[in-house]
Short mmCIF file of C-alpha atoms in Angstrom, two decimals:
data_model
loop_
_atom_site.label_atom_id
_atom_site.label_comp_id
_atom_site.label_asym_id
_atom_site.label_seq_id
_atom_site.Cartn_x
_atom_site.Cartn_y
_atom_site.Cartn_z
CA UNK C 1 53.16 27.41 24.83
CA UNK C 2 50.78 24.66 26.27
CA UNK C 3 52.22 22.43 28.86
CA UNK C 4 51.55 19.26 27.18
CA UNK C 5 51.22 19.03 23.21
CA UNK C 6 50.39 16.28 21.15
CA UNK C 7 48.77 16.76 17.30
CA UNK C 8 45.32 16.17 17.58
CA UNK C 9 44.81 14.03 14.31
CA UNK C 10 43.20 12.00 13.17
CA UNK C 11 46.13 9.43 12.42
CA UNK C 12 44.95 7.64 10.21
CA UNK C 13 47.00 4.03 10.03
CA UNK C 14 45.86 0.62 8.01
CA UNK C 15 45.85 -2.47 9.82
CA UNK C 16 48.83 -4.06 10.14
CA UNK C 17 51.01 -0.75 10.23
CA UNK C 18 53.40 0.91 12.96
CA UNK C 19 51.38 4.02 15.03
CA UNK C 20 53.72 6.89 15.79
CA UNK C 21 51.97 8.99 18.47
CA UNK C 22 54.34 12.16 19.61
CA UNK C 23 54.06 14.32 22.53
CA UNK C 24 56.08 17.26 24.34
CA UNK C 25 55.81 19.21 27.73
CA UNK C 26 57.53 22.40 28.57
CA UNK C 27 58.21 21.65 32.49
CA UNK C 28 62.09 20.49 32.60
CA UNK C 29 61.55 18.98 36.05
CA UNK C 30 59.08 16.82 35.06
CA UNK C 31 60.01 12.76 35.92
CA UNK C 32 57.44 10.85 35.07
CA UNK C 33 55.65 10.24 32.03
CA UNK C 34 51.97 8.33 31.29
CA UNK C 35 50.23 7.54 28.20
CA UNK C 36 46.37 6.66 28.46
CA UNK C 37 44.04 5.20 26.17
CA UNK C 38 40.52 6.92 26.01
CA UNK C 39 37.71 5.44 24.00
CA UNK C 40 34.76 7.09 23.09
CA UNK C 41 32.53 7.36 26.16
CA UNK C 42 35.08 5.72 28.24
CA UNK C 43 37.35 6.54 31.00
CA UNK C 44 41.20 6.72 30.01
CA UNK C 45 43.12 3.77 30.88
CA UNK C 46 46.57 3.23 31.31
CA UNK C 47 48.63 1.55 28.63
CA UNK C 48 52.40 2.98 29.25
CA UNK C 49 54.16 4.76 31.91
CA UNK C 50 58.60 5.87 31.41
CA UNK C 51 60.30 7.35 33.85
CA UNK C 52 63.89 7.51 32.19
CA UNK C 53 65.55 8.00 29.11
CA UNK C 54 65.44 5.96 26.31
CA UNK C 55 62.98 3.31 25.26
CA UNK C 56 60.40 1.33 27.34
CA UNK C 57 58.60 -1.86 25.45
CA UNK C 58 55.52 -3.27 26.86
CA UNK C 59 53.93 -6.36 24.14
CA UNK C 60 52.53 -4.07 20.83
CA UNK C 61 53.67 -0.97 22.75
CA UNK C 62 57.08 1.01 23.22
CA UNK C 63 57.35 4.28 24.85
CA UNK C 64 59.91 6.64 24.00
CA UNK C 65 61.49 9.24 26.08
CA UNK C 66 63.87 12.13 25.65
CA UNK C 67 64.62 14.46 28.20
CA UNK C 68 66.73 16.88 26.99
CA UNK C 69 64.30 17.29 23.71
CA UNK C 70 61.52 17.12 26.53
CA UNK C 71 60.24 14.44 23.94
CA UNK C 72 58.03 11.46 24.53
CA UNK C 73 56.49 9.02 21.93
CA UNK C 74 54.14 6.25 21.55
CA UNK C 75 54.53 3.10 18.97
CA UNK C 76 51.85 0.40 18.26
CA UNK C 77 52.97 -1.84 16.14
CA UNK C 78 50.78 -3.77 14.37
CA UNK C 79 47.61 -1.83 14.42
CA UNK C 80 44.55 -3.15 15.31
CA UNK C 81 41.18 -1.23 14.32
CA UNK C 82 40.61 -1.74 18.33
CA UNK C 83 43.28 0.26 18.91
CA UNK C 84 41.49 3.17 17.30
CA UNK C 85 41.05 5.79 20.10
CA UNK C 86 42.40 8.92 21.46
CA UNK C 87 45.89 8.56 23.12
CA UNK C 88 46.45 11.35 25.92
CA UNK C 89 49.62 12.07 26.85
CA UNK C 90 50.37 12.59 30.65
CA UNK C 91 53.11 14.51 32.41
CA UNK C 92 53.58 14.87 36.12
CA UNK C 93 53.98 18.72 36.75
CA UNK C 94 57.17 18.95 38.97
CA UNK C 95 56.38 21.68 41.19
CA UNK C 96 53.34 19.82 42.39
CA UNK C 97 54.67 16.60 42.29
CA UNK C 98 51.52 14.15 41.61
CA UNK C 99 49.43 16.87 39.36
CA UNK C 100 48.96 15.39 35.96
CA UNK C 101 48.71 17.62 32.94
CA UNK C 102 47.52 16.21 29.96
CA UNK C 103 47.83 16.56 26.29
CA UNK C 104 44.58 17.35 23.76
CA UNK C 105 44.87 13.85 22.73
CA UNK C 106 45.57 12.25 19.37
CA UNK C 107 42.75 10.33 17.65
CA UNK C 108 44.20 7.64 15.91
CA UNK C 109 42.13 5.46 13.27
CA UNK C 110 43.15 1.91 12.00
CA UNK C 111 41.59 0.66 9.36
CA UNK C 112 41.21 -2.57 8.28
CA UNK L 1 41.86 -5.97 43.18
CA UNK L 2 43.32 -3.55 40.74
CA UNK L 3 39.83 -1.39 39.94
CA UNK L 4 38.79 1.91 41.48
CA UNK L 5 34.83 2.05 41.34
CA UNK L 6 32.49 4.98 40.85
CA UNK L 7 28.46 5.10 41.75
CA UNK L 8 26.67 6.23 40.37
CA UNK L 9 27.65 5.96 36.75
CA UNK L 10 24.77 8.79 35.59
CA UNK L 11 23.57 11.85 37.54
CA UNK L 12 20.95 14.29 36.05
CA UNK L 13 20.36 16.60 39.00
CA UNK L 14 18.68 20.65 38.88
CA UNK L 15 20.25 23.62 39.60
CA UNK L 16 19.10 23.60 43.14
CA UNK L 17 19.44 19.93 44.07
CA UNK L 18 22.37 18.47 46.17
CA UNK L 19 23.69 15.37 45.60
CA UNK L 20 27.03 12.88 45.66
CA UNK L 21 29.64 11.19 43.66
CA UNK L 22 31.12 8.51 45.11
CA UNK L 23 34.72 6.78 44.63
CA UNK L 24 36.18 3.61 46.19
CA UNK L 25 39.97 1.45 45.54
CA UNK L 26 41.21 -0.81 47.62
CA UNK L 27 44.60 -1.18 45.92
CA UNK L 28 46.09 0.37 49.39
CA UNK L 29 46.87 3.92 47.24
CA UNK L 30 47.20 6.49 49.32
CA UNK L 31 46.77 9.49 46.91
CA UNK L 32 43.06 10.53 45.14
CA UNK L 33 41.89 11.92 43.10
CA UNK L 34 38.93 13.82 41.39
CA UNK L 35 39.01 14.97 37.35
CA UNK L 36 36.24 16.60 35.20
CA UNK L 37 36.09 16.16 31.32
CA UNK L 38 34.07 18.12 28.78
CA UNK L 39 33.90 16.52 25.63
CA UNK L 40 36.70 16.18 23.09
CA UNK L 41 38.72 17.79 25.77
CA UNK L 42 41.41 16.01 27.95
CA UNK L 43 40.31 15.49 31.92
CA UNK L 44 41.16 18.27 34.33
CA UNK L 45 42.49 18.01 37.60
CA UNK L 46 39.96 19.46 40.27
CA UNK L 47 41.16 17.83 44.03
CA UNK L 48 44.01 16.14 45.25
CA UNK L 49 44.06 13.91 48.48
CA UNK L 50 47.32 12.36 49.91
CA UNK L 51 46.98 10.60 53.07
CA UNK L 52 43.39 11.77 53.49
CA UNK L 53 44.35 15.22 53.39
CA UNK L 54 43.51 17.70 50.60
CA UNK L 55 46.70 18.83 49.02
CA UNK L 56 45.80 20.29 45.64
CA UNK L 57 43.04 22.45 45.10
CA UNK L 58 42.94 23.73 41.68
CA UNK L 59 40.47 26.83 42.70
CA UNK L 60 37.40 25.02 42.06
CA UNK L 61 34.28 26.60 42.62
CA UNK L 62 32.72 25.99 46.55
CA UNK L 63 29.52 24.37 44.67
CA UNK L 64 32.13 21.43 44.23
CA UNK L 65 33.05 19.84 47.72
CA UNK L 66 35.04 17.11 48.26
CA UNK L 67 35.70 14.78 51.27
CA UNK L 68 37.87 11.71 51.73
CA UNK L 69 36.36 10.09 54.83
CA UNK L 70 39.19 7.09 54.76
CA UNK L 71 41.99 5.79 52.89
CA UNK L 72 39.79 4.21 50.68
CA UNK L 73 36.95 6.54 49.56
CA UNK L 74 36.04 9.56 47.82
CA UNK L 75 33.12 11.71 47.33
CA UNK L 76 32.76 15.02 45.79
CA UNK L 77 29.41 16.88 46.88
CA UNK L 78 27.73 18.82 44.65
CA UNK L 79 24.87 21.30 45.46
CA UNK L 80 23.36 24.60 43.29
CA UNK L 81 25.42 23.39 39.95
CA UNK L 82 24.96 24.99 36.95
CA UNK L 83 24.16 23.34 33.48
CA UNK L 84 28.09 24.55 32.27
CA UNK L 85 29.00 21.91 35.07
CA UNK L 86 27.59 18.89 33.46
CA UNK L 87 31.00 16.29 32.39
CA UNK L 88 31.88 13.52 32.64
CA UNK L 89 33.38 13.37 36.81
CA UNK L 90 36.66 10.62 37.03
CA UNK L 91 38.00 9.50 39.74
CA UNK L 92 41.89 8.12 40.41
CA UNK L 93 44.31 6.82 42.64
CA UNK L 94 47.70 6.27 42.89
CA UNK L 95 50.66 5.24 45.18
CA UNK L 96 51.69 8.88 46.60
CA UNK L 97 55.28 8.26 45.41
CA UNK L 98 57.07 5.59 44.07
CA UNK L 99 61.29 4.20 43.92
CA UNK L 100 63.39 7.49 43.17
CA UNK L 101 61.22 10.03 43.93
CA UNK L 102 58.92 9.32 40.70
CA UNK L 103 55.11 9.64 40.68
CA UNK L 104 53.13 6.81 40.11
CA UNK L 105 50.65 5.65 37.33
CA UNK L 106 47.70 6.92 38.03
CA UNK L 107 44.73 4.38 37.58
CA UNK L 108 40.76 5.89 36.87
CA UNK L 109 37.44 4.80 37.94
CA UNK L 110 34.70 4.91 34.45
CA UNK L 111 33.03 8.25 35.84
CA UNK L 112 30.04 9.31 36.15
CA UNK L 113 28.31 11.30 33.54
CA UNK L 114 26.80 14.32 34.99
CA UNK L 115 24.04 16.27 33.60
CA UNK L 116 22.97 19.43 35.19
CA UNK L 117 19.44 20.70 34.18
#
């Protein structure tokens, strides 16, 4: 089982539309939780970080976080085609503290 | 000032060249960081530095060398690389931890894009 697993895609969503980007990690101690925005050729930026249960809303984005399904999710609502990247899912591994592990990334495509 | 810089942004360098990447924040983190992405693949963590002191080392070959002369800058060192090293190098920093014992966001620099011929 991979540490960090997110469906690779493409999600393919028209404009307008909710995104539903999923992710889950196998390390139970695991506290805090980071979703990044990479664009082609790019470095990955940060869009969302949870640290507890429950939902998290930031503008177009909420992040989504269950703990005992070791469970975190991603929604953009109303797509934009220029939010048509990959989306990598980040968990801090617990036994080294501030190591990130990250997911393969989903590519998600909005199309207008 | 909320942006962690990287110089140079391309690299091509031969196998038996040395040569530097270099990394700078000044958003007073005290943890940094050094990642290297392949294409289509999410970045790996190479190096660790909290409080100017190499904590992680995720048994990266000597070829790669980092140093963290101050709080505020990185470099990795690079000498006899082969061409299965060429990535794309990234750069981060972070707070080393944050209220309740979480770890902080961690924010990226845009890499540089390393070719090794």
């Amino acid at each position: 089982q991979k540490e960090v697993e997110q469906n690779s895609g493409p999600l393919s969503v028209p404009e307008g539309a909710i995104a539903s980007l999923n992710c889950t990690y196998s390390d139970r101690v695991s506290q805090s939780f980071f979703w990044y925005r990479q664009y082609s050729g790019k470095s990955p930026e940060l869009i969302m970080s949870i640290y507890s249960n429950g939902d998290k809303e930031d503008g177009r984005f909420t992040a989504q976080l269950n703990k005992a399904s070791q469970y975190v999710s991603l929604l953009i609502r109303d797509s934009q085609p220029s939010d048509s990247a990959t989306y990598l899912c980040a968990v801090n591994k617990g036994e080294y503290g501030n190591k990130l592990v990250f997911g393969a990334g989903t590519i998600l495509r909005v199309k207008s | 000032d909320t942006e962690v810089t990287q110089t140079p942004k391309h690299l091509v360098m031969g196998m038996t060249n040395k040569k530097s990447l270099k990394c700078e924040q000044h958003m007073g983190h005290r943890a940094m960081y050094w990642y290297k992405q392949k294409a289509k693949k999410p970045p790996e963590l190479m190096f660790v530095y909290s409080y100017e002191k190499l904590s992680i080392n995720e048994s990266v070959p000597s070829r790669f060398s980092p140093e963290c002369p101050n709080s505020s800058l990185l470099n990795l060192h690079l000498h006899a690389l082969q061409p299965e090293d060429s990535a794309l190098y990234l750069c981060a920093s972070s707070q080393v931890r944050g209220e309740g014992g979480v770890w902080n966001e961690q924010f990226f620099g845009p890499g540089t894009r390393l070719t090794v011929l």
